[in-house]
XYZ file of C-alpha atoms in Angstrom:
282
model
C -8.968 0.708 21.910
C -12.254 -1.314 21.268
C -12.212 -4.749 22.641
C -12.663 -5.944 18.701
C -12.696 -9.077 17.028
C -9.449 -11.306 16.189
C -7.636 -10.067 12.842
C -7.467 -12.046 9.791
C -6.117 -11.348 6.361
C -9.067 -10.641 4.622
C -10.599 -8.190 6.885
C -8.812 -4.533 6.810
C -11.176 -2.373 8.672
C -10.040 0.975 9.225
C -12.142 1.192 12.542
C -10.966 -1.976 13.950
C -9.220 -0.329 16.754
C -11.711 2.344 17.277
C -9.143 5.220 16.456
C -9.421 7.824 13.993
C -5.687 7.650 12.086
C -4.211 4.299 13.466
C -5.402 0.448 12.717
C -3.840 -2.983 12.503
C -4.216 -5.506 9.813
C -2.563 -8.881 8.998
C -0.892 -8.274 5.970
C 0.052 -10.929 3.497
C 2.363 -8.962 1.943
C 4.118 -7.968 4.970
C 4.085 -11.261 6.206
C 2.412 -10.330 9.627
C 0.787 -7.648 11.606
C 1.006 -4.040 9.898
C -0.178 -1.070 11.744
C -2.019 1.196 9.176
C -1.712 5.104 9.331
C -4.865 6.581 7.366
C -4.160 10.160 6.234
C -7.748 9.911 4.270
C -10.121 9.398 7.110
C -12.533 10.770 4.850
C -12.721 8.202 2.393
C -11.389 10.502 -0.404
C -8.946 9.590 -2.820
C -7.538 11.035 -6.203
C -8.046 7.268 -7.989
C -10.669 4.952 -7.932
C -9.214 1.376 -8.168
C -11.900 -0.895 -9.438
C -10.777 -3.854 -6.795
C -10.492 -0.737 -4.025
C -12.142 -2.210 -0.682
C -13.039 1.327 0.740
C -16.689 1.923 1.382
C -18.318 4.906 0.335
C -14.899 5.971 -1.588
C -15.345 9.499 -3.083
C -12.844 11.238 -5.315
C -10.580 14.066 -3.435
C -8.047 14.690 -0.820
C -8.148 14.624 3.074
C -9.250 16.760 5.607
C -6.614 18.568 7.797
C -4.749 15.777 9.910
C -4.609 16.568 13.662
C -0.940 15.473 14.095
C -1.074 15.526 18.192
C -4.010 12.964 17.842
C -2.011 11.176 15.502
C 1.123 10.873 17.821
C -1.258 9.825 20.625
C -2.735 6.790 19.131
C 0.270 5.564 17.537
C 2.083 5.928 20.973
C -0.762 4.289 22.703
C -1.143 1.661 20.037
C 2.682 0.892 20.035
C 2.823 0.787 23.605
C 0.051 -2.075 23.472
C 1.938 -3.842 20.982
C 5.217 -3.701 23.228
C 3.903 -3.861 26.591
C 0.406 -5.109 26.325
C -1.332 -8.071 25.415
C -2.944 -7.011 21.878
C -1.021 -9.949 20.026
C -2.612 -12.832 22.132
C -5.987 -11.198 22.153
C -6.321 -10.092 18.273
C -4.099 -11.888 16.244
C -3.572 -15.760 15.270
C -0.992 -17.412 16.705
C 1.105 -17.691 13.294
C 0.971 -14.326 12.341
C 2.131 -12.783 15.981
C 4.810 -10.710 14.480
C 4.984 -6.971 14.134
C 6.105 -6.138 10.543
C 5.288 -2.305 9.479
C 3.689 0.739 10.113
C 2.278 1.781 6.980
C 0.918 4.827 5.387
C -2.099 3.470 3.456
C -5.479 3.877 4.398
C -8.633 5.327 2.679
C -7.044 7.254 0.156
C -3.621 8.593 -1.123
C -1.698 9.096 1.707
C 0.602 11.836 -0.109
C -2.269 13.696 -1.123
C -2.383 15.098 2.943
C -0.490 18.226 3.529
C 0.954 16.803 6.675
C 2.342 13.977 4.904
C 6.073 15.127 5.557
C 5.299 15.959 9.117
C 3.519 12.543 9.803
C 6.573 10.619 8.411
C 9.106 12.210 10.845
C 6.037 11.793 13.634
C 5.968 8.085 12.571
C 9.811 7.406 12.488
C 10.071 9.091 16.079
C 7.332 6.894 17.605
C 9.238 3.771 16.391
C 12.248 5.001 17.973
C 10.336 5.744 21.253
C 9.090 2.088 21.569
C 12.081 0.830 20.729
C 11.250 -0.701 17.241
C 13.507 1.190 15.119
C 15.548 -1.482 13.186
C 12.592 -3.685 13.994
C 9.564 -2.814 12.188
C 9.446 -1.395 8.419
C 8.290 2.260 7.748
C 6.340 1.947 4.564
C 4.430 4.414 2.295
C 1.964 2.476 0.173
C 1.234 5.158 -2.553
C -0.397 5.373 -6.227
C 2.556 7.256 -6.915
C 0.388 10.136 -8.885
C 1.663 13.146 -6.483
C 5.418 12.204 -6.786
C 6.066 15.465 -8.979
C 5.265 17.287 -5.803
C 8.124 19.001 -3.854
C 6.661 18.332 -0.851
C 5.652 14.881 -1.364
C 9.461 14.254 -2.482
C 10.364 15.975 0.534
C 8.386 13.227 2.795
C 9.288 10.364 0.599
C 13.119 11.507 1.063
C 12.507 11.655 5.089
C 11.108 8.133 4.214
C 14.511 6.947 2.688
C 16.754 8.617 5.510
C 14.679 6.890 7.948
C 15.318 3.454 6.186
C 11.995 3.153 5.044
C 10.262 1.950 1.721
C 7.521 2.920 -0.836
C 5.245 0.551 -2.524
C 4.472 2.024 -5.485
C 1.122 1.157 -7.645
C 1.554 0.046 -11.053
C -1.565 -2.076 -12.289
C -0.840 -1.191 -15.629
C 1.018 1.010 -18.086
C -1.157 1.493 -21.269
C -3.556 4.200 -21.245
C -6.550 2.079 -21.844
C -4.950 -0.227 -18.582
C -4.692 2.918 -16.382
C -7.860 4.411 -17.050
C -9.831 1.038 -16.690
C -8.495 -0.158 -13.511
C -7.392 2.999 -11.648
C -9.662 5.403 -13.207
C -6.897 7.698 -13.874
C -5.557 9.736 -17.368
C -2.257 9.215 -15.954
C -0.067 8.348 -18.984
C 3.143 5.841 -19.098
C 5.558 8.830 -19.448
C 4.128 10.420 -15.749
C 4.230 7.085 -14.472
C 7.748 5.957 -15.650
C 9.030 9.765 -14.383
C 7.284 9.278 -10.744
C 8.183 5.824 -10.305
C 11.894 6.906 -11.486
C 12.056 9.859 -8.705
C 10.322 7.641 -6.078
C 13.541 4.971 -6.828
C 15.959 7.968 -6.356
C 14.642 8.845 -3.202
C 13.390 6.010 -1.342
C 13.863 2.240 -1.656
C 11.042 1.341 -3.913
C 8.857 -1.875 -4.567
C 6.337 -1.771 -7.180
C 3.114 -3.275 -6.035
C 0.750 -4.996 -8.413
C -2.707 -6.588 -7.823
C -3.529 -9.118 -10.556
C -7.049 -10.175 -10.962
C -9.490 -11.398 -13.902
C -12.357 -8.999 -15.506
C -15.333 -10.300 -17.091
C -13.439 -13.710 -16.568
C -10.367 -12.540 -18.708
C -6.845 -11.709 -17.259
C -5.093 -8.737 -18.843
C -4.843 -9.245 -22.484
C -1.201 -10.032 -23.790
C -0.328 -6.547 -25.242
C -0.741 -4.652 -21.797
C 1.044 -7.769 -20.409
C 3.982 -7.322 -22.584
C 3.963 -3.259 -22.415
C 3.874 -3.770 -18.261
C 6.871 -6.238 -18.547
C 9.029 -3.987 -20.895
C 8.005 -0.816 -18.616
C 9.346 -2.779 -15.294
C 12.081 -4.204 -16.838
C 13.706 -0.654 -17.608
C 13.945 -0.733 -13.600
C 15.754 -3.604 -13.050
C 18.584 -2.663 -10.740
C 16.825 0.797 -9.607
C 13.902 -0.705 -7.866
C 13.981 -3.455 -5.159
C 11.591 -5.532 -6.914
C 7.975 -6.565 -7.431
C 5.044 -7.450 -5.429
C 2.431 -9.458 -7.174
C -0.788 -10.317 -5.334
C -4.376 -11.594 -5.954
C -7.594 -10.161 -4.949
C -8.096 -11.034 -1.009
C -11.123 -9.450 -0.299
C -14.095 -8.114 -2.098
C -14.288 -4.815 -4.158
C -16.963 -2.381 -2.822
C -16.662 -0.725 -6.031
C -19.570 -0.971 -8.736
C -17.246 -3.635 -10.736
C -16.993 -5.798 -7.771
C -18.783 -8.536 -9.644
C -17.117 -8.452 -12.491
C -13.448 -8.762 -10.497
C -12.028 -12.826 -10.306
C -8.770 -14.533 -9.438
C -6.199 -15.524 -12.139
C -4.911 -18.758 -12.322
C -1.916 -19.632 -10.409
C -0.347 -20.495 -13.698
C -1.063 -17.219 -15.087
C 0.153 -15.542 -11.991
C 3.459 -17.929 -11.998
C 3.940 -17.261 -15.922
C 3.901 -13.193 -14.933
C 6.096 -14.184 -12.240
C 9.002 -15.730 -14.669
C 8.926 -13.244 -17.046
C 9.632 -10.207 -14.333
C 12.462 -12.663 -13.204
C 13.882 -13.303 -16.662
C 13.815 -9.173 -17.019
C 16.223 -9.115 -13.784
C 13.638 -8.320 -11.312
C 13.367 -9.607 -8.081
C 9.324 -10.832 -7.466
C 7.448 -11.733 -4.491
C 3.954 -13.412 -4.830
C 1.421 -13.015 -2.087
C -1.697 -15.410 -2.148
C-alpha cells in the first residue's frame, strides 16, 4: 500500500491505496471511512453524469475482473484496518470509523459480469475479518441494469447478507435524465428498476442536488421527482440528498454550482411530507 497523504472528504482518488480494485475514502453520506470496490478500473460507464469526478471518463463497460486479486486486495486492506495503523496514519481523528464496504468506483458496478461473485467475495471478507454486522455492505448504482437477471442475482445476494443499495435518481423527466445523466432512460423504466431493487434488497434513493448555469432544477421537474418518490414511501428506506463536494471533471464543470441551503431544506421538507425518510449530507 502506498504511504499516501491523509484522506479528506473532498478527495476520492481511486488510486490512493495503490491497488487495482480497492480504495479508501472519507464519505459524507456514510459518515466515516468507506472502502470502495472499483469494478470499472478502465474509467468506463454506461452513463455520463455531468457532475462525475472520474477522470478521462468514457462510455462502455469494464474489463474482466480478477476475482483472486480482488480477494487479496480486500483481505490485505481489511487486515490493515483491523490490525494495522491505517486509521491513525491516514484518517483525521474525527472520521476514524469504518462504515462500509461499497461497490462504487469509476463506472456502473453492476455492468461487471463478475458482480454477483464479487458480492459473495466481499461478504466473505467482512466475515473473515470479524466485521460482519459491524460494517455495511453497499452497492452504489445508477440502477440502469436492474432488469438483468445476473444483476438481480447479485442484488439479492447483497440483500441476503444484510446489505443495501444506493440507487441514483437525479431526476425523473426525460429532459432531466438526458441533461444530467446523458441517458435515454424513461420514467417508466426508472420506476420499474427501482421497484426491482427495493424488492430484492434494502434500497435508498441517492440524489445529487446542484445548480446548472446558476439555477436549481425547474419547479416542474422537482414536482415530478417528489411525486415519483412519494409512490415509494414505505417501500424504500429513504432518500439521501447531497450537494456537490468535489469538482466535476466533465465538460459541464464550470456550469455547476451549489444550491442554497434553503432550497435543499425545502426539498427535504417536501419529501418528508410525502412520507419519506430523508438524510442530507453537506
